Coordinates of C-alpha atoms and ligand atoms in Angstrom, one line a residue:
X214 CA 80.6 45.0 83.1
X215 CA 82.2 45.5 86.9
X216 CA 80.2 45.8 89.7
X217 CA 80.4 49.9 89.5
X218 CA 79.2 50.2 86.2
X219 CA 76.8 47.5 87.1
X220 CA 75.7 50.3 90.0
X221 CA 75.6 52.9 87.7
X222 CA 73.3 51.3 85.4
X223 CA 70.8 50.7 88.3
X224 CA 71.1 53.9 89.0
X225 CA 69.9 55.3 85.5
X226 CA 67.6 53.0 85.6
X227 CA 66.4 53.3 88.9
X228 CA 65.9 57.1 88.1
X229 CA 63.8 56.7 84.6
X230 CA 61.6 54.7 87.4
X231 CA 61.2 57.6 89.5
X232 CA 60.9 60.1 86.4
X233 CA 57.7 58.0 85.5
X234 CA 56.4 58.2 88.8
X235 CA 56.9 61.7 89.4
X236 CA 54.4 62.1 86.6
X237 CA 52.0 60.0 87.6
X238 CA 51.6 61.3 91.3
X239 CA 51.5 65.3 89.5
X240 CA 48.5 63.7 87.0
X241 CA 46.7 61.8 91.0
X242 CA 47.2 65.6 92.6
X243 CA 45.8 67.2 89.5
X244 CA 43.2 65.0 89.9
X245 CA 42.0 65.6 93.0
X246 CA 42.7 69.4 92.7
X247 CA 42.3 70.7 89.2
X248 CA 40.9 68.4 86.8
X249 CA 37.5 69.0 85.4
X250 CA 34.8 66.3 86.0
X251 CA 34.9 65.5 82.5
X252 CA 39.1 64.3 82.1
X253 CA 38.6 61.4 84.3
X254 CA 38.6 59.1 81.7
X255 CA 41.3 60.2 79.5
X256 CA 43.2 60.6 83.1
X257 CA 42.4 57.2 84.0
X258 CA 44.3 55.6 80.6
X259 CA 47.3 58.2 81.2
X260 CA 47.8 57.3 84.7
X261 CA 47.2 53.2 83.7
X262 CA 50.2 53.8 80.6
X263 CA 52.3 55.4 83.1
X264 CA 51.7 52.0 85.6
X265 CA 52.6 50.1 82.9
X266 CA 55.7 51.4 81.5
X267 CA 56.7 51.7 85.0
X268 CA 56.4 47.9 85.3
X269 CA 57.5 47.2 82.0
X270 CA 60.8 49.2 83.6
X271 CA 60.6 47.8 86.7
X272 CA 61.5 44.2 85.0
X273 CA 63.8 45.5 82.8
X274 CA 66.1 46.2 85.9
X275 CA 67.2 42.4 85.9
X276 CA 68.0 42.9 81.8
X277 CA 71.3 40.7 81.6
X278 CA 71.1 39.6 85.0
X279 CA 72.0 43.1 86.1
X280 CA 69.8 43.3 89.7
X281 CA 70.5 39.6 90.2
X282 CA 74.2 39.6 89.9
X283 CA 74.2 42.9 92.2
X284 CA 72.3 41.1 94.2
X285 CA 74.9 38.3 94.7
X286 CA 77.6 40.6 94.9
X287 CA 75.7 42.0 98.1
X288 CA 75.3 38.8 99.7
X289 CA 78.8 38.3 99.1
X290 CA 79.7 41.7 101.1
X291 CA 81.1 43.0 97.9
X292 CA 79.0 46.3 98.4
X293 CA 79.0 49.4 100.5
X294 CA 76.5 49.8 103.0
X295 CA 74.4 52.0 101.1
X296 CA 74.5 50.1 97.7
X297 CA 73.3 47.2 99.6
X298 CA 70.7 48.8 101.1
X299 CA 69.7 50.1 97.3
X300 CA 70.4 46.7 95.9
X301 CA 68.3 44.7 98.8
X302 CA 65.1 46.7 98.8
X303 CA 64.9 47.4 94.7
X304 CA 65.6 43.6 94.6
X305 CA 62.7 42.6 97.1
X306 CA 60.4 45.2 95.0
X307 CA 61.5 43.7 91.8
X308 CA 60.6 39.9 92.9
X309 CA 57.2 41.5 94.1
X310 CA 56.7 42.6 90.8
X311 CA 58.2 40.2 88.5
X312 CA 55.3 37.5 89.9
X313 CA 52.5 40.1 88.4
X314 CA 52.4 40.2 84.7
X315 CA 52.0 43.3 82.7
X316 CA 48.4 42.4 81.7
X317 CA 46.9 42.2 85.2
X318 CA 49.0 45.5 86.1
X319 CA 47.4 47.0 83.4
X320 CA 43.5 45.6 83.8
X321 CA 43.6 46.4 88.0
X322 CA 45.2 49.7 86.9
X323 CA 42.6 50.7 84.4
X324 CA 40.0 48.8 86.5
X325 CA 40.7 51.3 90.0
X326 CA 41.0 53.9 88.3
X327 CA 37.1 53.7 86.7
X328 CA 35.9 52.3 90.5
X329 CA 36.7 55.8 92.3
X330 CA 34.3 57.3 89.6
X331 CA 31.6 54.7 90.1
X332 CA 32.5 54.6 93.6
X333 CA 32.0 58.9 94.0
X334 CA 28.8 58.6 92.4
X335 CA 27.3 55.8 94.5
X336 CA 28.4 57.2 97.3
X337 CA 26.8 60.8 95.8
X338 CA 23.4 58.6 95.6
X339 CA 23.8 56.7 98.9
X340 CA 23.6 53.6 96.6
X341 CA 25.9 50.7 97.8
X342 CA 24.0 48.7 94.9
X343 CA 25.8 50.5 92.1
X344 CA 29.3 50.1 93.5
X345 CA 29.0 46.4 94.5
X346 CA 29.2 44.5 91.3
X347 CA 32.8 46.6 91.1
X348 CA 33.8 46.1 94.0
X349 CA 33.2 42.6 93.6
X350 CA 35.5 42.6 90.6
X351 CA 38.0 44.4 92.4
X352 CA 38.1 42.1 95.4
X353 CA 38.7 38.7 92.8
X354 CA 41.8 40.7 91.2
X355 CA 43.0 41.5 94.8
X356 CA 43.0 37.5 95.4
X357 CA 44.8 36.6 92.1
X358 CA 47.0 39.3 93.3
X359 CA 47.8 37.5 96.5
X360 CA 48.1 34.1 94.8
X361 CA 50.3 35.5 92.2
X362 CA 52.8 36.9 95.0
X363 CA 52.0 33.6 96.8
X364 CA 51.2 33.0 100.4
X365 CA 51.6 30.6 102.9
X366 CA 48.6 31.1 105.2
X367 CA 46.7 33.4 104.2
X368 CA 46.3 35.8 100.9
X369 CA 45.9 39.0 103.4
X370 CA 49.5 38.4 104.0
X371 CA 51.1 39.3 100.6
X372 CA 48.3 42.1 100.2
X373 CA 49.4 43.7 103.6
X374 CA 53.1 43.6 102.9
X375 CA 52.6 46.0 99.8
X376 CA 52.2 48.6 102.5
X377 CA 53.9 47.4 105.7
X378 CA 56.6 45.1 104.2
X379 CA 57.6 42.4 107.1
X380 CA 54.0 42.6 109.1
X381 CA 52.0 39.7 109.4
X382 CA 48.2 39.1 109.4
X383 CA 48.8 37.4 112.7
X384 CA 51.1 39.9 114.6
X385 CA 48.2 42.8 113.1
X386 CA 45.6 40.5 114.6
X387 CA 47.5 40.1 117.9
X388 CA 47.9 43.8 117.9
X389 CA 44.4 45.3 116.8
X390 CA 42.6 42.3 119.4
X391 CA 44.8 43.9 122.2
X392 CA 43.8 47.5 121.4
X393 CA 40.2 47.0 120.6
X394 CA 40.0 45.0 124.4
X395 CA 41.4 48.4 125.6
X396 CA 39.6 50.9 123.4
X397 CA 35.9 49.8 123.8
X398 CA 35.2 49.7 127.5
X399 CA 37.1 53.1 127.7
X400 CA 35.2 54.4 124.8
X401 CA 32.1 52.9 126.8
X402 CA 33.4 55.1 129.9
X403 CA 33.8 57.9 128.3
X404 CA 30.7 58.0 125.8
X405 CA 27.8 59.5 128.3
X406 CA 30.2 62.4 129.8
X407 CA 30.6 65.4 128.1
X408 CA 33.4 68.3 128.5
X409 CA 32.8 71.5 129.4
X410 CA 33.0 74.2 126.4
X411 CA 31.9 77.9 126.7
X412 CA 33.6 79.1 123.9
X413 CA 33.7 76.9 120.6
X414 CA 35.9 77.3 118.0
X415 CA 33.5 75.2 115.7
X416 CA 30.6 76.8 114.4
X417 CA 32.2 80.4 114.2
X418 CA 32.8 81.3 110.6
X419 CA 36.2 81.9 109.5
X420 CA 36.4 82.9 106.0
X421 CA 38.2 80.3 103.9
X422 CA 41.0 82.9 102.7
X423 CA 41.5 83.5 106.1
X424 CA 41.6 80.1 107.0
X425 CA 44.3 79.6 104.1
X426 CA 46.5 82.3 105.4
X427 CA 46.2 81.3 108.7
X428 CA 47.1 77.8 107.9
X429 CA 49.9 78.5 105.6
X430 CA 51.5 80.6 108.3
X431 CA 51.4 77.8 111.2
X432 CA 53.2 75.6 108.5
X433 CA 56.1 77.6 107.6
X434 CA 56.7 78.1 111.6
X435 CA 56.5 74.3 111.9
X436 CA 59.8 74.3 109.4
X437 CA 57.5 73.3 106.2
X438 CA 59.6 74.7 103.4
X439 CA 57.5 76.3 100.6
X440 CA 60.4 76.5 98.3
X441 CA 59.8 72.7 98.0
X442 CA 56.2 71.8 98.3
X443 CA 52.4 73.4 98.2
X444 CA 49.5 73.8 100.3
X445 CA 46.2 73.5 98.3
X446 CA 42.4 72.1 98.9
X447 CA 41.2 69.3 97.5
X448 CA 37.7 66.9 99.3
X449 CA 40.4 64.2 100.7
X450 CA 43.4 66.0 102.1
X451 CA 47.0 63.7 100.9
X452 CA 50.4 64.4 100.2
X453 CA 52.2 63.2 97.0
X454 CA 55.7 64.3 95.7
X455 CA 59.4 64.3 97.3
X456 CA 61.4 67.5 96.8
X457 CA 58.0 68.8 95.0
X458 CA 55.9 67.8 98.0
X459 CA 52.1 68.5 97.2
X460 CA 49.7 68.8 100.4
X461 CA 46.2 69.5 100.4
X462 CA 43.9 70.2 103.3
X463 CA 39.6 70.9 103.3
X464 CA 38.2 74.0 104.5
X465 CA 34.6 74.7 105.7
X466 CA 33.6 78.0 106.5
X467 CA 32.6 76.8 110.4
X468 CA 35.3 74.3 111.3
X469 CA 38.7 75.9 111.3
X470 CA 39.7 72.7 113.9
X471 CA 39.1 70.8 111.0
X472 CA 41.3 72.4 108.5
X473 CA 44.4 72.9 110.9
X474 CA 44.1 69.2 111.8
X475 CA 44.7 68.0 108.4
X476 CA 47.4 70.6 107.9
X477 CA 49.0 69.7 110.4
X478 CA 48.7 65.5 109.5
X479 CA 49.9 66.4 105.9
X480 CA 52.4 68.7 107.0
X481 CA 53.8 65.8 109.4
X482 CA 53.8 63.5 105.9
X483 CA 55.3 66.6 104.0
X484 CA 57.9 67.6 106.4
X485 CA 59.3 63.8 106.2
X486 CA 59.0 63.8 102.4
X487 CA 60.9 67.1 102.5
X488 CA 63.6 65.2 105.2
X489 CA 64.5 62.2 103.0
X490 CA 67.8 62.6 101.9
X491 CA 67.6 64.2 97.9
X492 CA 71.0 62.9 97.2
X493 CA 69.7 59.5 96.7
X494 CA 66.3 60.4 94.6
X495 CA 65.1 57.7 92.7
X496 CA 66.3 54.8 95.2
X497 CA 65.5 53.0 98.2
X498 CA 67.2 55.3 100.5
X499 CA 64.6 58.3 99.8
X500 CA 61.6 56.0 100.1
X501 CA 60.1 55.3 103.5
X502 CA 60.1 51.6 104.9
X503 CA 56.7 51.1 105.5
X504 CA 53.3 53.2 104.9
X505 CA 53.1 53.1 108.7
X506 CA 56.2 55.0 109.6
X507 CA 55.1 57.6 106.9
X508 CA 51.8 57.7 108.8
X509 CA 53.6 58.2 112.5
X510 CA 55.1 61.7 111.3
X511 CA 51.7 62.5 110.2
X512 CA 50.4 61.4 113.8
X513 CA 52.6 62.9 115.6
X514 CA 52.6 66.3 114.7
X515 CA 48.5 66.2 114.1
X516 CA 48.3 64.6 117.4
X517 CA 50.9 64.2 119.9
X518 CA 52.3 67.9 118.9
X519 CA 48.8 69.3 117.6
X520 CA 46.7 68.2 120.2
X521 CA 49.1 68.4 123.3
X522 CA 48.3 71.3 126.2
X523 CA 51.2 73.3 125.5
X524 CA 51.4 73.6 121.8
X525 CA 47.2 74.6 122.7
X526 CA 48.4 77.5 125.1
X527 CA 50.7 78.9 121.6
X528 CA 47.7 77.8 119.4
X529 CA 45.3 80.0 121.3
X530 CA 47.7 83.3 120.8
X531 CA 48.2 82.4 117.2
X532 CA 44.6 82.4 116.5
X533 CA 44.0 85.8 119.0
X534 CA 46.7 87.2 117.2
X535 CA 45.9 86.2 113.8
X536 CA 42.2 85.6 113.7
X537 CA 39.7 88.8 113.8
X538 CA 37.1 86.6 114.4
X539 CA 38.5 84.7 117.4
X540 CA 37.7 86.1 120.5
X541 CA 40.1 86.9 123.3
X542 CA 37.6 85.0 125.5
X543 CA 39.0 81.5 124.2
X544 CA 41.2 80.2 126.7
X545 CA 43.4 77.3 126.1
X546 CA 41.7 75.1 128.5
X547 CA 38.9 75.4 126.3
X548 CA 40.4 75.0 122.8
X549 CA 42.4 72.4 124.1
X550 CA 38.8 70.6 125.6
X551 CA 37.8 71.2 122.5
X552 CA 40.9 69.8 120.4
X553 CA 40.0 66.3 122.6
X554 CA 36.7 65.6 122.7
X555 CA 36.4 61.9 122.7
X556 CA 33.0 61.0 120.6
X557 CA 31.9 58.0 118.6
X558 CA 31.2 59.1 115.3
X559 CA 30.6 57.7 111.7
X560 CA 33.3 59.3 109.7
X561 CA 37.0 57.8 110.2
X562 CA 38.9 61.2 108.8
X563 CA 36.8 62.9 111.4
X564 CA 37.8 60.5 114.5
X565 CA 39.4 62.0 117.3
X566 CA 42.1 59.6 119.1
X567 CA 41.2 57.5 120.9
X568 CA 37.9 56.1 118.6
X569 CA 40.2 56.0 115.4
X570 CA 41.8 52.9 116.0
X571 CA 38.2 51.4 116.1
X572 CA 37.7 52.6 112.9
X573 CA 41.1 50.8 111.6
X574 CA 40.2 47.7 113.2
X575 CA 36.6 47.1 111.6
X576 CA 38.3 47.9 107.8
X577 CA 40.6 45.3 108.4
X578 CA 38.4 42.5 109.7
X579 CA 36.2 43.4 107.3
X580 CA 38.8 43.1 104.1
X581 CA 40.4 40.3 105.9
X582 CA 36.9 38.8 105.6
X583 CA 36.6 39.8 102.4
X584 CA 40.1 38.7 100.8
X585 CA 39.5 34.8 102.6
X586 CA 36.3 34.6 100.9
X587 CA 34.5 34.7 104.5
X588 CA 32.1 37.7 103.5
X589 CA 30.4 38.2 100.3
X590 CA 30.3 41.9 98.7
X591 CA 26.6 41.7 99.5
X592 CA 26.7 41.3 102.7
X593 CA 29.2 44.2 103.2
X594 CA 27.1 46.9 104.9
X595 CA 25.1 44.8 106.7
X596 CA 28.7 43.6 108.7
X597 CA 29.8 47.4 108.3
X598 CA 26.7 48.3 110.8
X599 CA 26.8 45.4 113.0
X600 CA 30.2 46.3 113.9
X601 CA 29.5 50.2 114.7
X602 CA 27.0 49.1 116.9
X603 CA 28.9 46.5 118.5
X604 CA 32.4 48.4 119.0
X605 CA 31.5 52.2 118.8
X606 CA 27.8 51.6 120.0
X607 CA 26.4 54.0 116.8
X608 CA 24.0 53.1 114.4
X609 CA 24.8 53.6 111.2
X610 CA 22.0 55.7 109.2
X611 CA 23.5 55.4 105.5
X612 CA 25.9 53.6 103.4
X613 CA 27.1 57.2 102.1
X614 CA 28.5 57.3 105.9
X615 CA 28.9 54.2 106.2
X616 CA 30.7 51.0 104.2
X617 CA 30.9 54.2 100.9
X618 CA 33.1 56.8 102.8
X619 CA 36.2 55.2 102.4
X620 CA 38.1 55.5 98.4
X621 CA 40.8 52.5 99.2
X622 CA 38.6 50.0 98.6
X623 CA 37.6 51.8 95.1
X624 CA 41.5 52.2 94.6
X625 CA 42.2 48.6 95.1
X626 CA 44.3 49.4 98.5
X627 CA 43.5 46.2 100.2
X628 CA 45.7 45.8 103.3
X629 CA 46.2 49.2 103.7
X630 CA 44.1 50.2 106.1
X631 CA 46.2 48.7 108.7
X632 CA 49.2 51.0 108.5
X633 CA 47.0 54.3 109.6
X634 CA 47.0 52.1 113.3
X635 CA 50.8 50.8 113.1
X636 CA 51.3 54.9 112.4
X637 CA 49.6 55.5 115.6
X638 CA 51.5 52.8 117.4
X639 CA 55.1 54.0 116.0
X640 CA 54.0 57.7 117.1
X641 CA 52.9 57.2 120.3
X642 CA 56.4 55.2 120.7
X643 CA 58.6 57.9 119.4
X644 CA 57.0 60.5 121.1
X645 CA 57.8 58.7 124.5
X646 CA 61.1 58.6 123.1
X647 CA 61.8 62.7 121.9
X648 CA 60.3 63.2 125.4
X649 CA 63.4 61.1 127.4
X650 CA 65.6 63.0 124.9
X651 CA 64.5 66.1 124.9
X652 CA 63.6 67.3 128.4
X653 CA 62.3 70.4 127.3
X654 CA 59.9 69.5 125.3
X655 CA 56.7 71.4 126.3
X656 CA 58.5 74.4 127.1
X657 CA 59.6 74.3 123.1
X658 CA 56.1 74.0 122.3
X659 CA 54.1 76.2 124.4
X660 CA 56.8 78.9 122.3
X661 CA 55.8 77.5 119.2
X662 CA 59.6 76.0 119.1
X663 CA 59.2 72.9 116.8
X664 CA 63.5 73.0 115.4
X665 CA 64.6 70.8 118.0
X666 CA 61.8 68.3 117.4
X667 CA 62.0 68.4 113.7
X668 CA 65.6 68.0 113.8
X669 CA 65.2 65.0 115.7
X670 CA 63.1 63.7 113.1
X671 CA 65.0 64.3 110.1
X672 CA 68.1 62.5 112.1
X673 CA 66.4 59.4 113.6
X674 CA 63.6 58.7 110.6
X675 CA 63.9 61.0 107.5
X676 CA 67.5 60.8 106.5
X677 CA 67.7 57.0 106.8
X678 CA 65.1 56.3 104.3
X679 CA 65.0 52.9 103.7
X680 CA 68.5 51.9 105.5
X681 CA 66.5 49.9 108.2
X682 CA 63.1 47.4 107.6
X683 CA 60.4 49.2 109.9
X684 CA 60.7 46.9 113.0
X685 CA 64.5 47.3 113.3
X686 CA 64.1 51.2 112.2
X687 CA 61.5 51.5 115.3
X688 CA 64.0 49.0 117.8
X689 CA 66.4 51.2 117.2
X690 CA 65.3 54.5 117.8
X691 CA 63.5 52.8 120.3
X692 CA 64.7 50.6 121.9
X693 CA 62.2 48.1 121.4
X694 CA 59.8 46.5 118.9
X695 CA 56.1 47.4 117.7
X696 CA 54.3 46.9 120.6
X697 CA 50.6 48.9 121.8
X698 CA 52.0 49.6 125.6
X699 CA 53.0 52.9 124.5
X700 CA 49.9 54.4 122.9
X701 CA 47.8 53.1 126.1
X702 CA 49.9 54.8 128.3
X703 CA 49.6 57.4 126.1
X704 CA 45.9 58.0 126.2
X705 CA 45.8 57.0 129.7
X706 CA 47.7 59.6 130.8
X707 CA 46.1 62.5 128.6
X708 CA 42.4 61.9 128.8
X709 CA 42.5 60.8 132.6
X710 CA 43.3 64.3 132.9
X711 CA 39.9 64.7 130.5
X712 CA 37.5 62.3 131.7
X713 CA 36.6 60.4 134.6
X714 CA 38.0 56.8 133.5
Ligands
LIG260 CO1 48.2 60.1 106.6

């Protein structure tokens, strides 16, 4: 076989890949969206067959040495710069996988799937006790796991590079010790002053239909196509699909804030799912580089765009306009107070900006803890609640609010948590960046403009898929590497004008 039928044949075979997964993200969103209470078992073995045919293929892809002589052939510069790209990264997932035998695919598969049921009911009951002992189980698969991929210093590393491949434990540590010496005193400073709101948004009821409309309308003028992707509800807003792109957000009769924010964060993952290029479904060049760049599009429009003073002052009409229930009293001073209040809270999904990297930082102590056998399961929520107090300065009342209201650890996502801060990080950066390049930028927005922006997007991030690994991706758009000076500035800047800090 040449090296072009050689391609071809990955190609195929990268394809029957993606055909599998597209079936098993449609069976996760029916989950969460459809599925009666009573399919979750039948779901669970459907989803853990599809995770192990799609290993099973996965290895297959070196059949007759066909990834590994591709793989020569690219080192020998024998391919074009996209086939090497395709050839590099489906090589480096393949080794990943290849260490992990079908058996233990299979067992952690089947195992996650029955935790988020035993983990939804303890946390229903407030009953850490009932989740524990599989937790437990899940936490001794996640370190065969990391000895399986093998490590040299410590088993967090392999665990984290599922997510964020090329990140250390010890740059995250270096990172998340410099930002938590920033957050808490701020957080400290800001924690006994409160803003000034005459007329709250939260609290009024909005009918959900309404709230559905009105939602589904701010999308499509954001550039969210509908011809390829959804909007739907389901208790944990996500997005799953490519050219078929499934996002969910949560309604509650008094918090439309709520609802638009997690619009807007799923829309940000959307609209990037929608911008990889289609051409190249099924490889490496439509997948993102890391879980955190996915997560900056999803910060950056929820935040940087979504909570920013001029796209406020358009926000206010919309809602004036579109909302019978919105009074012409709101001003945008007010929503956009509202839109930034800075409060230590329990709930992660629920944390404004600047606590939310607090929240990020405890998970990952904690799993780190966790993973290198520091911390026994037992001992979880007591650690959980030591470090509210200590970096938030709450008290933590219940476990259902506490160590229970996360579903990663159920799901088996163990060095995940991470990326949601490195999203923050990379947004904070390219925002500072579309703002040299763009010097119009808040004009576009108070006009409810967002072309320009999104075009920038899809140019620098979305169409390059996986050309670039994530620190070169984020030094060249740029201009330097993964640092936290940007995000500082960042809240510096916005909540000085906020707070008395
Ligand atoms: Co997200």
């Amino acid at each position: 076989m040449n090296t072009n039928k050689k391609l071809e044949t990955l190609d195929e075979k990268l394809k029957e890949i993606a055909n599998l997964g597209h079936a098993s993200k449609l069976m996760s969103w029916d989950r969460e969206v459809y599925m009666p209470e009573s399919g979750s078992k039948h779901r669970a073995e459907s989803i853990s067959e599809l995770s192990g045919l799609i290993h099973q293929k996965t290895l297959a892809l070196d059949e007759n040495n066909l990834l590994s002589d591709l793989n020569a052939a690219r080192k020998d510069g024998g391919l074009s710069e996209d086939e090497a790209v395709i050839v590099r990264e489906t090589w480096r997932e393949y080794e990943r996988e290849a260490k992990l035998s079908e058996e233990f695919v299979r067992n952690l598969s089947q195992l996650t799937s029955e935790a988020q049921d035993v983990w939804r009911k303890a946390r229903a009951n407030n009953d850490f006790l009932q989740f524990g002992p599989t937790l437990e189980e899940i936490v001794d698969m996640q370190r065969k796991k990391a000895e399986y991929l093998e490590f040299e210093t410590t088993p967090y590393d392999p665990l984290l590079d599922g997510f964020e491949p090329g990140m250390s434990t010890e740059k995250t540590e270096k990172l998340f010790s410099d930002l938590r010496d920033f957050l808490v005193p701020l957080i400290d400073k800001v924690s006994d002053q409160s803003l000034d709101i005459t007329h709250s948004i939260t609290g009024k009821e909005i009918r959900k239909e309404d709230q559905k409309a009105f939602n589904k309308e701010i999308l499509e003028k954001f550039g969210y196509d509908f011809q390829a992707g959804r909007l739907d509800a389901s208790t944990h807003p996500f997005t799953l699909g490519s050219q078929d792109v499934r996002i969910t957000t949560r309604y509650d009769k008094s918090d439309l804030l709520s609802s638009l924010s997690f619009t807007l964060h799923e829309m940000g993952h959307g609209l990037y799912e929608q911008g990889l290029p289609d051409k190249n479904y099924g490889t490496p060049l439509a997948r993102e580089p890391s879980l955190g760049i996915h997560e900056s599009q999803s910060r950056l429009w929820e935040n940087h765009i979504g909570r920013s003073q001029p796209f406020t002052k358009w926000l206010t009409r919309q809602m004036q306009e579109n909302l019978q229930s919105v009074s012409d009293e709101l001003t945008t001073d007010n929503l956009y107070r509202e839109l930034n209040t800075v409060e230590p809270s329990l709930i992660r999904t629920e944390a404004d900006e600047v606590t939310y990297n607090l929240h990020i930082i405890i998970r990952f102590e904690l799993e780190k803890a966790l993973i290198e056998e520091g911390l026994a399961v037992e001992n979880l929520p007591a650690a959980w609640n030591k470090k509210y107090e200590e970096y938030l300065g709450i008290e933590v009342p219940n476990n259902k609010q506490g160590v229970l209201q996360d579903i990663h650890w159920s799901q088996g996502s163990f060095g995940y948590f991470p990326t949601y801060t490195f999203g923050n990080l990379y947004a904070a950066k390219l925002d500072a960046t579309i703002r040299e390049e763009i010097d119009t930028v808040d004009e576009q927005l108070s006009n409810g403009t967002f072309d320009e922006i999104l075009s920038w997007l899809q140019d620098n991030i979305h169409k390059e898929g996986m050309r670039y690994k994530t620190e070169d991706l984020i030094e060249n758009v740029t201009g330097e590497p993964l640092k936290t000076d940007a995000f500082k500035q960042y809240i510096e800047d916005k909540y000085r004008g906020l707070y008395d800090i």
